[in-house]
mmCIF file with all atom_site columns, C-alpha atoms in Angstrom:
data_model
loop_
_atom_site.group_PDB
_atom_site.id
_atom_site.type_symbol
_atom_site.label_atom_id
_atom_site.label_alt_id
_atom_site.label_comp_id
_atom_site.label_asym_id
_atom_site.label_entity_id
_atom_site.label_seq_id
_atom_site.pdbx_PDB_ins_code
_atom_site.Cartn_x
_atom_site.Cartn_y
_atom_site.Cartn_z
_atom_site.occupancy
_atom_site.B_iso_or_equiv
_atom_site.pdbx_formal_charge
_atom_site.auth_seq_id
_atom_site.auth_comp_id
_atom_site.auth_asym_id
_atom_site.auth_atom_id
_atom_site.pdbx_PDB_model_num
ATOM 1   C CA . UNK A 1 1   ? 0.396   -0.200  -0.146  1.00 95.00 ? 1   UNK A CA 1
ATOM 2   C CA . UNK A 1 2   ? 1.545   3.505   -0.935  1.00 96.00 ? 2   UNK A CA 1
ATOM 3   C CA . UNK A 1 3   ? 0.456   6.042   1.959   1.00 96.00 ? 3   UNK A CA 1
ATOM 4   C CA . UNK A 1 4   ? -1.335  8.848   0.428   1.00 95.00 ? 4   UNK A CA 1
ATOM 5   C CA . UNK A 1 5   ? 1.394   11.676  1.371   1.00 95.00 ? 5   UNK A CA 1
ATOM 6   C CA . UNK A 1 6   ? 2.536   9.522   -1.606  1.00 95.00 ? 6   UNK A CA 1
ATOM 7   C CA . UNK A 1 7   ? 6.368   8.380   0.763   1.00 96.00 ? 7   UNK A CA 1
ATOM 8   C CA . UNK A 1 8   ? 6.221   5.585   1.740   1.00 97.00 ? 8   UNK A CA 1
ATOM 9   C CA . UNK A 1 9   ? 5.103   2.318   -0.535  1.00 98.00 ? 9   UNK A CA 1
ATOM 10  C CA . UNK A 1 10  ? 4.510   -1.069  2.122   1.00 98.00 ? 10  UNK A CA 1
ATOM 11  C CA . UNK A 1 11  ? 4.233   -4.716  1.254   1.00 98.00 ? 11  UNK A CA 1
ATOM 12  C CA . UNK A 1 12  ? 3.167   -7.657  3.565   1.00 98.00 ? 12  UNK A CA 1
ATOM 13  C CA . UNK A 1 13  ? 6.015   -10.171 3.271   1.00 98.00 ? 13  UNK A CA 1
ATOM 14  C CA . UNK A 1 14  ? 4.232   -13.147 3.994   1.00 97.00 ? 14  UNK A CA 1
ATOM 15  C CA . UNK A 1 15  ? 6.353   -15.838 4.359   1.00 97.00 ? 15  UNK A CA 1
ATOM 16  C CA . UNK A 1 16  ? 8.863   -13.932 6.573   1.00 97.00 ? 16  UNK A CA 1
ATOM 17  C CA . UNK A 1 17  ? 6.180   -12.766 8.849   1.00 98.00 ? 17  UNK A CA 1
ATOM 18  C CA . UNK A 1 18  ? 7.382   -8.904  8.233   1.00 98.00 ? 18  UNK A CA 1
ATOM 19  C CA . UNK A 1 19  ? 6.333   -5.575  6.226   1.00 98.00 ? 19  UNK A CA 1
ATOM 20  C CA . UNK A 1 20  ? 9.092   -3.251  4.674   1.00 98.00 ? 20  UNK A CA 1
ATOM 21  C CA . UNK A 1 21  ? 9.039   0.280   4.928   1.00 98.00 ? 21  UNK A CA 1
ATOM 22  C CA . UNK A 1 22  ? 9.922   1.213   1.292   1.00 98.00 ? 22  UNK A CA 1
ATOM 23  C CA . UNK A 1 23  ? 10.797  4.844   0.454   1.00 97.00 ? 23  UNK A CA 1
ATOM 24  C CA . UNK A 1 24  ? 9.458   6.095   -2.607  1.00 97.00 ? 24  UNK A CA 1
ATOM 25  C CA . UNK A 1 25  ? 12.765  9.151   -2.926  1.00 97.00 ? 25  UNK A CA 1
ATOM 26  C CA . UNK A 1 26  ? 15.275  6.468   -2.396  1.00 97.00 ? 26  UNK A CA 1
ATOM 27  C CA . UNK A 1 27  ? 13.453  3.352   -3.356  1.00 97.00 ? 27  UNK A CA 1
ATOM 28  C CA . UNK A 1 28  ? 15.008  1.430   -1.049  1.00 98.00 ? 28  UNK A CA 1
ATOM 29  C CA . UNK A 1 29  ? 14.292  -0.361  2.045   1.00 98.00 ? 29  UNK A CA 1
ATOM 30  C CA . UNK A 1 30  ? 14.531  1.975   4.961   1.00 97.00 ? 30  UNK A CA 1
ATOM 31  C CA . UNK A 1 31  ? 12.596  -0.618  7.534   1.00 98.00 ? 31  UNK A CA 1
ATOM 32  C CA . UNK A 1 32  ? 11.789  -4.255  8.521   1.00 98.00 ? 32  UNK A CA 1
ATOM 33  C CA . UNK A 1 33  ? 8.838   -4.217  10.408  1.00 98.00 ? 33  UNK A CA 1
ATOM 34  C CA . UNK A 1 34  ? 8.648   -7.688  12.487  1.00 98.00 ? 34  UNK A CA 1
ATOM 35  C CA . UNK A 1 35  ? 4.344   -8.353  12.507  1.00 98.00 ? 35  UNK A CA 1
ATOM 36  C CA . UNK A 1 36  ? 2.169   -11.310 13.137  1.00 97.00 ? 36  UNK A CA 1
ATOM 37  C CA . UNK A 1 37  ? 2.356   -15.162 11.131  1.00 98.00 ? 37  UNK A CA 1
ATOM 38  C CA . UNK A 1 38  ? 1.372   -14.812 7.492   1.00 98.00 ? 38  UNK A CA 1
ATOM 39  C CA . UNK A 1 39  ? 1.037   -10.806 6.657   1.00 98.00 ? 39  UNK A CA 1
ATOM 40  C CA . UNK A 1 40  ? -1.121  -10.672 3.896   1.00 97.00 ? 40  UNK A CA 1
ATOM 41  C CA . UNK A 1 41  ? -3.840  -7.450  3.805   1.00 97.00 ? 41  UNK A CA 1
ATOM 42  C CA . UNK A 1 42  ? -1.823  -3.647  4.711   1.00 98.00 ? 42  UNK A CA 1
ATOM 43  C CA . UNK A 1 43  ? -3.922  0.233   4.422   1.00 98.00 ? 43  UNK A CA 1
ATOM 44  C CA . UNK A 1 44  ? -2.810  3.151   5.178   1.00 98.00 ? 44  UNK A CA 1
ATOM 45  C CA . UNK A 1 45  ? -4.588  6.043   7.152   1.00 97.00 ? 45  UNK A CA 1
ATOM 46  C CA . UNK A 1 46  ? -5.697  9.275   5.289   1.00 97.00 ? 46  UNK A CA 1
ATOM 47  C CA . UNK A 1 47  ? -3.442  11.123  7.917   1.00 96.00 ? 47  UNK A CA 1
ATOM 48  C CA . UNK A 1 48  ? -0.185  8.218   6.444   1.00 97.00 ? 48  UNK A CA 1
ATOM 49  C CA . UNK A 1 49  ? 0.296   7.866   10.343  1.00 97.00 ? 49  UNK A CA 1
ATOM 50  C CA . UNK A 1 50  ? -0.757  4.489   10.831  1.00 98.00 ? 50  UNK A CA 1
ATOM 51  C CA . UNK A 1 51  ? -0.057  0.759   9.027   1.00 98.00 ? 51  UNK A CA 1
ATOM 52  C CA . UNK A 1 52  ? -2.707  -2.132  9.099   1.00 98.00 ? 52  UNK A CA 1
ATOM 53  C CA . UNK A 1 53  ? -1.351  -5.549  7.943   1.00 98.00 ? 53  UNK A CA 1
ATOM 54  C CA . UNK A 1 54  ? -3.798  -8.204  8.588   1.00 98.00 ? 54  UNK A CA 1
ATOM 55  C CA . UNK A 1 55  ? -2.108  -11.414 9.782   1.00 98.00 ? 55  UNK A CA 1
ATOM 56  C CA . UNK A 1 56  ? -3.847  -14.628 8.297   1.00 97.00 ? 56  UNK A CA 1
ATOM 57  C CA . UNK A 1 57  ? -1.720  -17.080 10.166  1.00 97.00 ? 57  UNK A CA 1
ATOM 58  C CA . UNK A 1 58  ? -2.113  -15.623 13.489  1.00 97.00 ? 58  UNK A CA 1
ATOM 59  C CA . UNK A 1 59  ? -6.166  -13.759 13.209  1.00 97.00 ? 59  UNK A CA 1
ATOM 60  C CA . UNK A 1 60  ? -4.901  -10.810 14.140  1.00 98.00 ? 60  UNK A CA 1
ATOM 61  C CA . UNK A 1 61  ? -4.175  -7.039  12.567  1.00 98.00 ? 61  UNK A CA 1
ATOM 62  C CA . UNK A 1 62  ? -0.992  -5.794  13.165  1.00 98.00 ? 62  UNK A CA 1
ATOM 63  C CA . UNK A 1 63  ? -0.858  -1.506  13.542  1.00 98.00 ? 63  UNK A CA 1
ATOM 64  C CA . UNK A 1 64  ? 2.288   -0.333  12.687  1.00 98.00 ? 64  UNK A CA 1
ATOM 65  C CA . UNK A 1 65  ? 3.404   3.956   13.664  1.00 98.00 ? 65  UNK A CA 1
ATOM 66  C CA . UNK A 1 66  ? 4.632   5.053   10.142  1.00 97.00 ? 66  UNK A CA 1
ATOM 67  C CA . UNK A 1 67  ? 7.190   7.313   11.751  1.00 96.00 ? 67  UNK A CA 1
ATOM 68  C CA . UNK A 1 68  ? 8.649   4.816   14.262  1.00 97.00 ? 68  UNK A CA 1
ATOM 69  C CA . UNK A 1 69  ? 8.240   2.278   11.821  1.00 97.00 ? 69  UNK A CA 1
ATOM 70  C CA . UNK A 1 70  ? 6.987   0.358   15.018  1.00 98.00 ? 70  UNK A CA 1
ATOM 71  C CA . UNK A 1 71  ? 4.196   -1.966  16.200  1.00 98.00 ? 71  UNK A CA 1
ATOM 72  C CA . UNK A 1 72  ? 2.138   -0.495  18.470  1.00 98.00 ? 72  UNK A CA 1
ATOM 73  C CA . UNK A 1 73  ? -1.178  -2.632  18.991  1.00 98.00 ? 73  UNK A CA 1
ATOM 74  C CA . UNK A 1 74  ? -2.165  -5.799  18.128  1.00 98.00 ? 74  UNK A CA 1
ATOM 75  C CA . UNK A 1 75  ? -5.719  -6.515  17.426  1.00 98.00 ? 75  UNK A CA 1
ATOM 76  C CA . UNK A 1 76  ? -7.841  -9.932  17.054  1.00 97.00 ? 76  UNK A CA 1
ATOM 77  C CA . UNK A 1 77  ? -10.337 -11.061 14.519  1.00 97.00 ? 77  UNK A CA 1
ATOM 78  C CA . UNK A 1 78  ? -12.065 -13.392 12.976  1.00 96.00 ? 78  UNK A CA 1
ATOM 79  C CA . UNK A 1 79  ? -9.971  -16.147 11.052  1.00 96.00 ? 79  UNK A CA 1
ATOM 80  C CA . UNK A 1 80  ? -7.569  -15.972 8.444   1.00 97.00 ? 80  UNK A CA 1
ATOM 81  C CA . UNK A 1 81  ? -7.682  -12.020 7.922   1.00 98.00 ? 81  UNK A CA 1
ATOM 82  C CA . UNK A 1 82  ? -7.270  -11.244 4.665   1.00 97.00 ? 82  UNK A CA 1
ATOM 83  C CA . UNK A 1 83  ? -7.559  -7.604  3.372   1.00 97.00 ? 83  UNK A CA 1
ATOM 84  C CA . UNK A 1 84  ? -8.276  -4.832  4.945   1.00 98.00 ? 84  UNK A CA 1
ATOM 85  C CA . UNK A 1 85  ? -9.498  -1.063  3.725   1.00 98.00 ? 85  UNK A CA 1
ATOM 86  C CA . UNK A 1 86  ? -9.863  1.924   5.816   1.00 97.00 ? 86  UNK A CA 1
ATOM 87  C CA . UNK A 1 87  ? -12.717 3.869   5.637   1.00 97.00 ? 87  UNK A CA 1
ATOM 88  C CA . UNK A 1 88  ? -12.321 7.496   3.726   1.00 96.00 ? 88  UNK A CA 1
ATOM 89  C CA . UNK A 1 89  ? -12.426 9.787   7.212   1.00 96.00 ? 89  UNK A CA 1
ATOM 90  C CA . UNK A 1 90  ? -10.277 7.421   8.719   1.00 97.00 ? 90  UNK A CA 1
ATOM 91  C CA . UNK A 1 91  ? -12.527 6.431   10.834  1.00 97.00 ? 91  UNK A CA 1
ATOM 92  C CA . UNK A 1 92  ? -13.094 2.365   10.738  1.00 98.00 ? 92  UNK A CA 1
ATOM 93  C CA . UNK A 1 93  ? -10.447 -0.328  9.293   1.00 98.00 ? 93  UNK A CA 1
ATOM 94  C CA . UNK A 1 94  ? -13.036 -2.959  7.827   1.00 98.00 ? 94  UNK A CA 1
ATOM 95  C CA . UNK A 1 95  ? -11.158 -6.317  7.674   1.00 98.00 ? 95  UNK A CA 1
ATOM 96  C CA . UNK A 1 96  ? -12.509 -9.275  5.391   1.00 98.00 ? 96  UNK A CA 1
ATOM 97  C CA . UNK A 1 97  ? -11.786 -12.253 7.731   1.00 98.00 ? 97  UNK A CA 1
ATOM 98  C CA . UNK A 1 98  ? -11.636 -14.980 5.469   1.00 98.00 ? 98  UNK A CA 1
ATOM 99  C CA . UNK A 1 99  ? -12.071 -18.429 7.357   1.00 97.00 ? 99  UNK A CA 1
ATOM 100 C CA . UNK A 1 100 ? -14.897 -16.301 9.046   1.00 97.00 ? 100 UNK A CA 1
ATOM 101 C CA . UNK A 1 101 ? -16.744 -15.194 6.540   1.00 98.00 ? 101 UNK A CA 1
ATOM 102 C CA . UNK A 1 102 ? -17.616 -11.472 7.016   1.00 98.00 ? 102 UNK A CA 1
ATOM 103 C CA . UNK A 1 103 ? -15.254 -8.440  8.535   1.00 98.00 ? 103 UNK A CA 1
ATOM 104 C CA . UNK A 1 104 ? -13.961 -7.307  11.572  1.00 98.00 ? 104 UNK A CA 1
ATOM 105 C CA . UNK A 1 105 ? -13.981 -3.436  12.130  1.00 98.00 ? 105 UNK A CA 1
ATOM 106 C CA . UNK A 1 106 ? -11.617 -1.513  14.009  1.00 98.00 ? 106 UNK A CA 1
ATOM 107 C CA . UNK A 1 107 ? -12.540 1.441   15.397  1.00 97.00 ? 107 UNK A CA 1
ATOM 108 C CA . UNK A 1 108 ? -9.745  4.123   14.710  1.00 97.00 ? 108 UNK A CA 1
ATOM 109 C CA . UNK A 1 109 ? -8.093  5.666   16.343  1.00 92.00 ? 109 UNK A CA 1
ATOM 110 C CA . UNK A 1 110 ? -8.283  3.846   19.241  1.00 95.00 ? 110 UNK A CA 1
ATOM 111 C CA . UNK A 1 111 ? -8.073  0.642   18.011  1.00 97.00 ? 111 UNK A CA 1
ATOM 112 C CA . UNK A 1 112 ? -10.559 -1.618  19.500  1.00 97.00 ? 112 UNK A CA 1
ATOM 113 C CA . UNK A 1 113 ? -12.363 -4.645  18.149  1.00 98.00 ? 113 UNK A CA 1
ATOM 114 C CA . UNK A 1 114 ? -15.862 -4.252  16.615  1.00 97.00 ? 114 UNK A CA 1
ATOM 115 C CA . UNK A 1 115 ? -18.667 -6.666  16.827  1.00 97.00 ? 115 UNK A CA 1
ATOM 116 C CA . UNK A 1 116 ? -18.280 -9.237  13.589  1.00 98.00 ? 116 UNK A CA 1
ATOM 117 C CA . UNK A 1 117 ? -20.059 -8.508  10.593  1.00 98.00 ? 117 UNK A CA 1
ATOM 118 C CA . UNK A 1 118 ? -21.455 -12.175 8.923   1.00 98.00 ? 118 UNK A CA 1
ATOM 119 C CA . UNK A 1 119 ? -20.997 -11.602 4.678   1.00 98.00 ? 119 UNK A CA 1
ATOM 120 C CA . UNK A 1 120 ? -20.882 -14.659 3.353   1.00 97.00 ? 120 UNK A CA 1
ATOM 121 C CA . UNK A 1 121 ? -18.427 -17.426 2.982   1.00 98.00 ? 121 UNK A CA 1
ATOM 122 C CA . UNK A 1 122 ? -15.244 -16.382 2.236   1.00 98.00 ? 122 UNK A CA 1
ATOM 123 C CA . UNK A 1 123 ? -14.757 -13.146 3.104   1.00 98.00 ? 123 UNK A CA 1
ATOM 124 C CA . UNK A 1 124 ? -11.786 -11.569 1.071   1.00 98.00 ? 124 UNK A CA 1
ATOM 125 C CA . UNK A 1 125 ? -11.616 -7.990  0.392   1.00 97.00 ? 125 UNK A CA 1
ATOM 126 C CA . UNK A 1 126 ? -13.322 -4.699  1.079   1.00 98.00 ? 126 UNK A CA 1
ATOM 127 C CA . UNK A 1 127 ? -14.090 -1.454  -0.516  1.00 97.00 ? 127 UNK A CA 1
ATOM 128 C CA . UNK A 1 128 ? -15.247 1.786   0.809   1.00 97.00 ? 128 UNK A CA 1
ATOM 129 C CA . UNK A 1 129 ? -18.147 3.756   -1.622  1.00 96.00 ? 129 UNK A CA 1
ATOM 130 C CA . UNK A 1 130 ? -17.343 7.495   -1.520  1.00 93.00 ? 130 UNK A CA 1
ATOM 131 C CA . UNK A 1 131 ? -18.105 9.024   1.983   1.00 93.00 ? 131 UNK A CA 1
ATOM 132 C CA . UNK A 1 132 ? -17.587 5.917   3.715   1.00 96.00 ? 132 UNK A CA 1
ATOM 133 C CA . UNK A 1 133 ? -21.299 5.174   4.314   1.00 97.00 ? 133 UNK A CA 1
ATOM 134 C CA . UNK A 1 134 ? -21.141 1.735   2.724   1.00 98.00 ? 134 UNK A CA 1
ATOM 135 C CA . UNK A 1 135 ? -18.425 -1.063  2.288   1.00 98.00 ? 135 UNK A CA 1
ATOM 136 C CA . UNK A 1 136 ? -18.964 -3.618  -0.153  1.00 98.00 ? 136 UNK A CA 1
ATOM 137 C CA . UNK A 1 137 ? -17.301 -7.133  1.002   1.00 98.00 ? 137 UNK A CA 1
ATOM 138 C CA . UNK A 1 138 ? -16.231 -9.418  -1.155  1.00 98.00 ? 138 UNK A CA 1
ATOM 139 C CA . UNK A 1 139 ? -16.839 -13.192 -0.430  1.00 98.00 ? 139 UNK A CA 1
ATOM 140 C CA . UNK A 1 140 ? -14.717 -15.384 -2.224  1.00 98.00 ? 140 UNK A CA 1
ATOM 141 C CA . UNK A 1 141 ? -16.463 -18.883 -1.929  1.00 98.00 ? 141 UNK A CA 1
ATOM 142 C CA . UNK A 1 142 ? -20.427 -17.800 -2.269  1.00 98.00 ? 142 UNK A CA 1
ATOM 143 C CA . UNK A 1 143 ? -19.339 -15.629 -5.359  1.00 98.00 ? 143 UNK A CA 1
ATOM 144 C CA . UNK A 1 144 ? -21.152 -12.650 -4.342  1.00 98.00 ? 144 UNK A CA 1
ATOM 145 C CA . UNK A 1 145 ? -20.263 -8.865  -2.834  1.00 98.00 ? 145 UNK A CA 1
ATOM 146 C CA . UNK A 1 146 ? -22.432 -7.751  0.410   1.00 98.00 ? 146 UNK A CA 1
ATOM 147 C CA . UNK A 1 147 ? -22.790 -4.212  1.144   1.00 98.00 ? 147 UNK A CA 1
ATOM 148 C CA . UNK A 1 148 ? -22.859 -3.421  4.820   1.00 98.00 ? 148 UNK A CA 1
ATOM 149 C CA . UNK A 1 149 ? -24.075 0.662   6.038   1.00 98.00 ? 149 UNK A CA 1
ATOM 150 C CA . UNK A 1 150 ? -21.041 0.945   8.008   1.00 97.00 ? 150 UNK A CA 1
ATOM 151 C CA . UNK A 1 151 ? -22.630 3.356   10.231  1.00 96.00 ? 151 UNK A CA 1
ATOM 152 C CA . UNK A 1 152 ? -24.366 0.424   11.938  1.00 97.00 ? 152 UNK A CA 1
ATOM 153 C CA . UNK A 1 153 ? -22.846 -2.422  10.796  1.00 97.00 ? 153 UNK A CA 1
ATOM 154 C CA . UNK A 1 154 ? -25.573 -4.308  9.216   1.00 98.00 ? 154 UNK A CA 1
ATOM 155 C CA . UNK A 1 155 ? -25.237 -6.227  6.021   1.00 98.00 ? 155 UNK A CA 1
ATOM 156 C CA . UNK A 1 156 ? -27.681 -5.736  3.116   1.00 98.00 ? 156 UNK A CA 1
ATOM 157 C CA . UNK A 1 157 ? -29.097 -8.043  -0.252  1.00 98.00 ? 157 UNK A CA 1
ATOM 158 C CA . UNK A 1 158 ? -25.853 -10.004 -0.945  1.00 98.00 ? 158 UNK A CA 1
ATOM 159 C CA . UNK A 1 159 ? -25.073 -9.545  -5.443  1.00 97.00 ? 159 UNK A CA 1
ATOM 160 C CA . UNK A 1 160 ? -24.361 -12.914 -7.176  1.00 98.00 ? 160 UNK A CA 1
ATOM 161 C CA . UNK A 1 161 ? -21.499 -12.131 -9.333  1.00 98.00 ? 161 UNK A CA 1
ATOM 162 C CA . UNK A 1 162 ? -18.385 -14.184 -11.242 1.00 96.00 ? 162 UNK A CA 1
ATOM 163 C CA . UNK A 1 163 ? -17.241 -16.905 -10.181 1.00 97.00 ? 163 UNK A CA 1
ATOM 164 C CA . UNK A 1 164 ? -14.067 -17.058 -7.763  1.00 96.00 ? 164 UNK A CA 1
ATOM 165 C CA . UNK A 1 165 ? -14.445 -13.086 -7.469  1.00 95.00 ? 165 UNK A CA 1
ATOM 166 C CA . UNK A 1 166 ? -11.270 -10.949 -5.302  1.00 92.00 ? 166 UNK A CA 1
ATOM 167 C CA . UNK A 1 167 ? -11.088 -7.634  -5.379  1.00 92.00 ? 167 UNK A CA 1
ATOM 168 C CA . UNK A 1 168 ? -13.307 -4.803  -5.516  1.00 93.00 ? 168 UNK A CA 1
ATOM 169 C CA . UNK A 1 169 ? -12.193 -0.985  -6.310  1.00 89.00 ? 169 UNK A CA 1
ATOM 170 C CA . UNK A 1 170 ? -15.540 1.713   -5.954  1.00 88.00 ? 170 UNK A CA 1
ATOM 171 C CA . UNK A 1 171 ? -15.676 4.755   -7.760  1.00 83.00 ? 171 UNK A CA 1
ATOM 172 C CA . UNK A 1 172 ? -17.877 7.513   -6.979  1.00 71.00 ? 172 UNK A CA 1
#
């Protein structure tokens, strides 16, 4: 994930349980940060201050302070988290929990996990609609996408899409 300020590229290194902080000014690795087992998805807050990394092998999210490149917290999620996405206003992160079939919302700041939201088998990726009122969750095993009303955490009716969907981008 590229930081919104354009200074850093954060790369999950699944095999080594680390995240690389690449300086885009120099094109070199500035820091390597140890996180949980099998890191996968990476998202950066709108102010570029924090990085959220899913750890599929330890059912958690590592929170990294971008300035110091250090882990400042760990949040427990549902089973096998894959991608994480942060709302446009930076108030919540949605973690797609593949093994649990839904999303774990994390309140920002504070990094408090909210109530798990079931969306469908194989929840894999999340995209927020412009303004952040709705999150769309890709359910790979169910071949669906499910809208979630962010204010209430309520899932809507799933939409059947193609076979084994694995990504989403919302444009508006």
